[in-house]
Short mmCIF file of C-alpha atoms in Angstrom, two decimals:
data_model
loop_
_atom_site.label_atom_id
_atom_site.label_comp_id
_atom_site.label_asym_id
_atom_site.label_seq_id
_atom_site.Cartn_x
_atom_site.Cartn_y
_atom_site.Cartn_z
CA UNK A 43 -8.85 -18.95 -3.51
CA UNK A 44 -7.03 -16.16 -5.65
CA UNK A 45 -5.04 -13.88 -4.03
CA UNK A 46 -1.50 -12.49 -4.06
CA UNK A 47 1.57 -15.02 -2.58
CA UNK A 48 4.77 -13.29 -1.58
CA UNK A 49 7.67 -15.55 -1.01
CA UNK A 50 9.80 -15.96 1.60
CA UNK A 51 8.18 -13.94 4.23
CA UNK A 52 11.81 -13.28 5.90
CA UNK A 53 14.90 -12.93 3.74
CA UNK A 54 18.59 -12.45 5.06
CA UNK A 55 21.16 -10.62 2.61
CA UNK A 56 24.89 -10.36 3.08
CA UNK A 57 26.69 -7.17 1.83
CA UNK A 58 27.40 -7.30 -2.15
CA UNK A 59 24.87 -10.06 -2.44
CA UNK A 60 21.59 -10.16 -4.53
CA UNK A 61 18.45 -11.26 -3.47
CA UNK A 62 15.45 -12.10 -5.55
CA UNK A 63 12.11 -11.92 -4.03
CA UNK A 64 8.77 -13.56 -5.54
CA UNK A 65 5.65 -12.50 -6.47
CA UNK A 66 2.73 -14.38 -7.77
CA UNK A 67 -0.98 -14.12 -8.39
CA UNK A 68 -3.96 -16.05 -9.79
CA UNK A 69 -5.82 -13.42 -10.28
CA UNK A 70 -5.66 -12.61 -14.02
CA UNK A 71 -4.85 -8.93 -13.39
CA UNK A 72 -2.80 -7.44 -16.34
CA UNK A 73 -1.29 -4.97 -13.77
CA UNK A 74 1.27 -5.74 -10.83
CA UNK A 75 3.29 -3.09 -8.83
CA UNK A 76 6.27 -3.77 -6.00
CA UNK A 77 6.32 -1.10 -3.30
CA UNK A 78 8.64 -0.84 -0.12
CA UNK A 79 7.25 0.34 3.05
CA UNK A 80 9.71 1.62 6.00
CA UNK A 81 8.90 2.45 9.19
CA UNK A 82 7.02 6.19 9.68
CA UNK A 83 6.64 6.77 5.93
CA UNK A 84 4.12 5.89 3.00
CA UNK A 85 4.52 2.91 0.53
CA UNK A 86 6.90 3.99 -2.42
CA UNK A 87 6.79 2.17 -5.60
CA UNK A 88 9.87 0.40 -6.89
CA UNK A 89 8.20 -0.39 -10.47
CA UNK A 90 5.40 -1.29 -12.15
CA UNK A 91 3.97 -3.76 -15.01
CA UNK A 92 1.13 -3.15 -16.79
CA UNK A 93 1.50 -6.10 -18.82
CA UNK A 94 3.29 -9.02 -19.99
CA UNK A 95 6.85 -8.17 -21.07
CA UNK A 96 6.93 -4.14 -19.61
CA UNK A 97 7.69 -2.39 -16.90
CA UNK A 98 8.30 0.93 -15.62
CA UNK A 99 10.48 2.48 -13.03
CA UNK A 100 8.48 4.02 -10.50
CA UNK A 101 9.81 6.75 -7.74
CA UNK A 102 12.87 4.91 -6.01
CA UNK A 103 13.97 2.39 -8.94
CA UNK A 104 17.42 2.60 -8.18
CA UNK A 105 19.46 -0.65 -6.79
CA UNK A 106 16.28 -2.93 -8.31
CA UNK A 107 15.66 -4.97 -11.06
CA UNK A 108 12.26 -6.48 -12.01
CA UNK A 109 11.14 -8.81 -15.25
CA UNK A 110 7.59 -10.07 -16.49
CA UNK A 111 7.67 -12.76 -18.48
CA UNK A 112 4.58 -14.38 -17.18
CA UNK A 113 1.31 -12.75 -16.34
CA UNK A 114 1.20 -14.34 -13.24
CA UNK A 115 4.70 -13.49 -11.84
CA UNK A 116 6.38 -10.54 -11.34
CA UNK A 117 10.00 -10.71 -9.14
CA UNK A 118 11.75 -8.41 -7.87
CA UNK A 119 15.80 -8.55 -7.57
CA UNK A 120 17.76 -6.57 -5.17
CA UNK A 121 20.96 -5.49 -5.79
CA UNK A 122 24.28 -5.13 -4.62
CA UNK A 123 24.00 -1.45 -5.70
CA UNK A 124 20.98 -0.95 -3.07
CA UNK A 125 22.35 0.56 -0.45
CA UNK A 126 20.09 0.44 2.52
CA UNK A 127 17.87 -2.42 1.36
CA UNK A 128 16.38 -3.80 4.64
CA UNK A 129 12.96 -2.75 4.59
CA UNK A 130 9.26 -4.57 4.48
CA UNK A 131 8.19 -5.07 0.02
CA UNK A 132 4.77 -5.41 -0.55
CA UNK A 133 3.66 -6.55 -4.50
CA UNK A 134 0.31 -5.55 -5.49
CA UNK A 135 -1.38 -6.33 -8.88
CA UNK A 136 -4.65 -4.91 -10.07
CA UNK A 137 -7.02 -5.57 -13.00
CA UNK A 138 -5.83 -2.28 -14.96
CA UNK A 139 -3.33 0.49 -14.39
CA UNK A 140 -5.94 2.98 -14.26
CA UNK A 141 -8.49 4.61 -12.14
CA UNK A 142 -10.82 3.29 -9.80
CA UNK A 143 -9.21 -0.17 -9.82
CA UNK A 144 -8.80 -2.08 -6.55
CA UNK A 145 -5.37 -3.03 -5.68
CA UNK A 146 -4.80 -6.38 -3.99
CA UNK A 147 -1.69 -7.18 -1.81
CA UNK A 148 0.54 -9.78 -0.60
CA UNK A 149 1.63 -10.22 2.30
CA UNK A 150 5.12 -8.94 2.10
CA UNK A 151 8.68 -9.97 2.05
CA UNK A 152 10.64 -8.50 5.15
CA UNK A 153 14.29 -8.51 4.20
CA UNK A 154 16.85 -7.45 6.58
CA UNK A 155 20.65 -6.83 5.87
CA UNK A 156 23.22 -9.25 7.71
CA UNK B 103 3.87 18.92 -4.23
CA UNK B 104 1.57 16.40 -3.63
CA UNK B 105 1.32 14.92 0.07
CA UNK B 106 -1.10 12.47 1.88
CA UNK B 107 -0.94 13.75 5.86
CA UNK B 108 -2.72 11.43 8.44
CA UNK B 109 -3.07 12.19 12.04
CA UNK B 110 -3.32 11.17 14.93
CA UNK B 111 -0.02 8.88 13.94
CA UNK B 112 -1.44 6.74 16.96
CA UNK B 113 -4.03 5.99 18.89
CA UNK B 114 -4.94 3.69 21.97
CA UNK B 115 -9.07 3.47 22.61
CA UNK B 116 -10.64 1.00 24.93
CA UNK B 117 -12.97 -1.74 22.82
CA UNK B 118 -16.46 -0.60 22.25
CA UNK B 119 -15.63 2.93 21.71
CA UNK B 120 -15.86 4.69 18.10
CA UNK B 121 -12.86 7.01 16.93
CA UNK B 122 -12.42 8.71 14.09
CA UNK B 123 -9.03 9.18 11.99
CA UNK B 124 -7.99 12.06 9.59
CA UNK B 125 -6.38 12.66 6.30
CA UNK B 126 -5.65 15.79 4.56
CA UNK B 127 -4.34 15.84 1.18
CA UNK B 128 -2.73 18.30 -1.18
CA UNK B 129 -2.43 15.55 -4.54
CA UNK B 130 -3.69 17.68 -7.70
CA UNK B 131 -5.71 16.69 -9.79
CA UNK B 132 -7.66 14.09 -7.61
CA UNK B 133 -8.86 10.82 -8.66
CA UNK B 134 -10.16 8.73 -6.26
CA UNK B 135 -9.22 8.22 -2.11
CA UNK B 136 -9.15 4.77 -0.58
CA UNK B 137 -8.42 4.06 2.67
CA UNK B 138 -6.70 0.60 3.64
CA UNK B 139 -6.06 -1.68 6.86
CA UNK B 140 -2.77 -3.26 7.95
CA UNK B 141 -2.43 -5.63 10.25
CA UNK B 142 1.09 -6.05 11.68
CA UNK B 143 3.59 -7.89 9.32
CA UNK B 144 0.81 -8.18 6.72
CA UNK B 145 -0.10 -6.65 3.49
CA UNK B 146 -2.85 -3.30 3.46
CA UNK B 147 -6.27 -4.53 2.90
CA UNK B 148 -8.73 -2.20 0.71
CA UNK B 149 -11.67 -0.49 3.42
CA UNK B 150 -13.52 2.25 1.09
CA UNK B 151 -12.72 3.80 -2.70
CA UNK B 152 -14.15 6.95 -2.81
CA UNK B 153 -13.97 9.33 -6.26
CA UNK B 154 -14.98 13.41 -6.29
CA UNK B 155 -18.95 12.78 -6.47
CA UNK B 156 -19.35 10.76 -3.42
CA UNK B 157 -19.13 12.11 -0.21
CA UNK B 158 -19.48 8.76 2.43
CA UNK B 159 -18.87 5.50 2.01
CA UNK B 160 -19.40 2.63 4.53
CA UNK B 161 -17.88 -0.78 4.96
CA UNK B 162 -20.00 -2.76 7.87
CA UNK B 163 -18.68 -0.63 10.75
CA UNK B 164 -15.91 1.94 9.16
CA UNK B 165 -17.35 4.87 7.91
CA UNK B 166 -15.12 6.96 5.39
CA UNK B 167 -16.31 10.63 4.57
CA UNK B 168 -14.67 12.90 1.94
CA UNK B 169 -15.11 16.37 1.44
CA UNK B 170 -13.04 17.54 -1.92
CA UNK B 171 -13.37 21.18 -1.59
CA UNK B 172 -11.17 20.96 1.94
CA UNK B 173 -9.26 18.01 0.46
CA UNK B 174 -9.87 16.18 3.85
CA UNK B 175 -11.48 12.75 4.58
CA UNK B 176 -11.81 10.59 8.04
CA UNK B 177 -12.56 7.11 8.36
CA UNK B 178 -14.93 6.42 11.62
CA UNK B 179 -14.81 3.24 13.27
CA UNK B 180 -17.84 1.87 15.61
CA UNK B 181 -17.89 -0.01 18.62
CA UNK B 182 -14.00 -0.91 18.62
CA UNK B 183 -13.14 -4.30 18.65
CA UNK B 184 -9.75 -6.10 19.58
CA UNK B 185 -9.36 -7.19 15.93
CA UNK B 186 -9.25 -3.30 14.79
CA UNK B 187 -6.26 -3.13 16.31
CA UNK B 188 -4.13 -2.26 13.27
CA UNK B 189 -2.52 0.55 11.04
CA UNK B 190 -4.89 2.51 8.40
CA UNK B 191 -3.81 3.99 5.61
CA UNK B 192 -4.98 7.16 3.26
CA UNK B 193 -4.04 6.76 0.02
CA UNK B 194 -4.88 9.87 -3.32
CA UNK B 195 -4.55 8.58 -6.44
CA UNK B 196 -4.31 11.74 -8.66
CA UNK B 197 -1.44 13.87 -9.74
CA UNK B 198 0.42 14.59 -12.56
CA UNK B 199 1.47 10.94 -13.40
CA UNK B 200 -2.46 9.69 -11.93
CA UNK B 201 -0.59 7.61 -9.47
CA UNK B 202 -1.14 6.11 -5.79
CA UNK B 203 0.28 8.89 -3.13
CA UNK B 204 0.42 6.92 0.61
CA UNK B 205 0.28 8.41 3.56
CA UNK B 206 2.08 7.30 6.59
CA UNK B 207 -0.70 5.58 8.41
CA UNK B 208 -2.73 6.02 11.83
CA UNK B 209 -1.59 3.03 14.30
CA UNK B 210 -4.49 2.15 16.13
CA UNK B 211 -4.59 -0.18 19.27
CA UNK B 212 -7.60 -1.05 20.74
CA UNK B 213 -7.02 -2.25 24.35
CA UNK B 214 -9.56 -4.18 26.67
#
């Protein structure tokens, strides 16, 4: 089956720690996105890829790090310098950046500060 | 400044009844409006894309309607089941940078 795996579903960071979370799919999309989702609000995107070896910061970058080495992967570090990072991360990937393409989800990484 | 509002933010109906759940939106220029489903501690799951030209769209028993001269669209659900119970999501892709806008979500429980 293709489909988007997130890994681990529950992650546990001490202060001044980082934390790497994973993100693969099989899905051959060129595209892939991370988004955090808090409680009452909208998804916000972290960054996106739109292919192999870029990336892009998208509206709350700061405190994350991402690479894309591999079309299939796409992780997401979190920093030390993120300063309220306990929050639900979804990664999505779709065929293209643009327009009318679906987006597919995992089925997120909740990681909570300790 | 573009904004995806959704209301009611929740919702309790008793299964086998329909409800219906609103978005307005403000997101210039508009490209396309999708509503998703979220079950608890899962990832959103694509219901309906809809672009400027098409005014309803159905997925077996969700109904999404969009009218772009209000900038509003509602997603309809029909005889409620259990396994509705869930959060749905309104989501613009427009703006200046063409980009997904979320809105907060609708939490829906449907009780027996």
């Amino acid at each position: 089956d293709g489909g988007i795996t997130q890994s681990p579903k529950y992650l546990f960071r001490k202060e001044g720690q980082n934390v790497t979370l994973s993100c693969e799919q099989n899905l051959n999309h060129d595209a892939m996105y991370w988004y955090r989702q808090d409680p009452g609000q909208g998804l916000r995107l972290i960054y996106y890829s739109q292919i192999v070896n870029d990336f892009q910061k998208g509206d709350i970058a700061e405190g994350y790090s991402v690479s894309r080495e591999k079309k299939e992967s796409f992780p997401l570090t979190v920093t030390s310098a993120q300063k309220n990072p306990t929050a639900f991360y979804l990664c999505a990937s779709s065929l293209s950046a643009g327009g009318k393409e679906d987006y597919t989800f995992g089925s997120g990484t909740r990681l909570t500060v300790v | 400044k573009n904004q995806v509002e959704q209301s009611p933010q929740s919702l309790i109906i008793l299964e086998g009844k329909n409800c219906t759940l609103q978005c307005n939106y403000t997101v210039s220029p508009f490209s396309n409006l999708r509503w998703y489903k979220q079950d608890t501690g899962r990832g959103p799951v694509s219901l309906t894309i809809m672009t400027f030209s098409e005014n309803t769209k159905s997925n077996g028993r969700y109904t999404a309607t969009l009218d772009a001269d209000t900038k509003q669209s509602s997603l309809h659900i029909t005889a409620s089941q259990l396994s509705d119970s869930a959060s749905y999501i309104c989501v613009v892709r427009g703006g200046g940078y063409n980009k997904l806008i979320f809105g907060a979500g609708t939490r829906l429980a449907v009780h027996p």
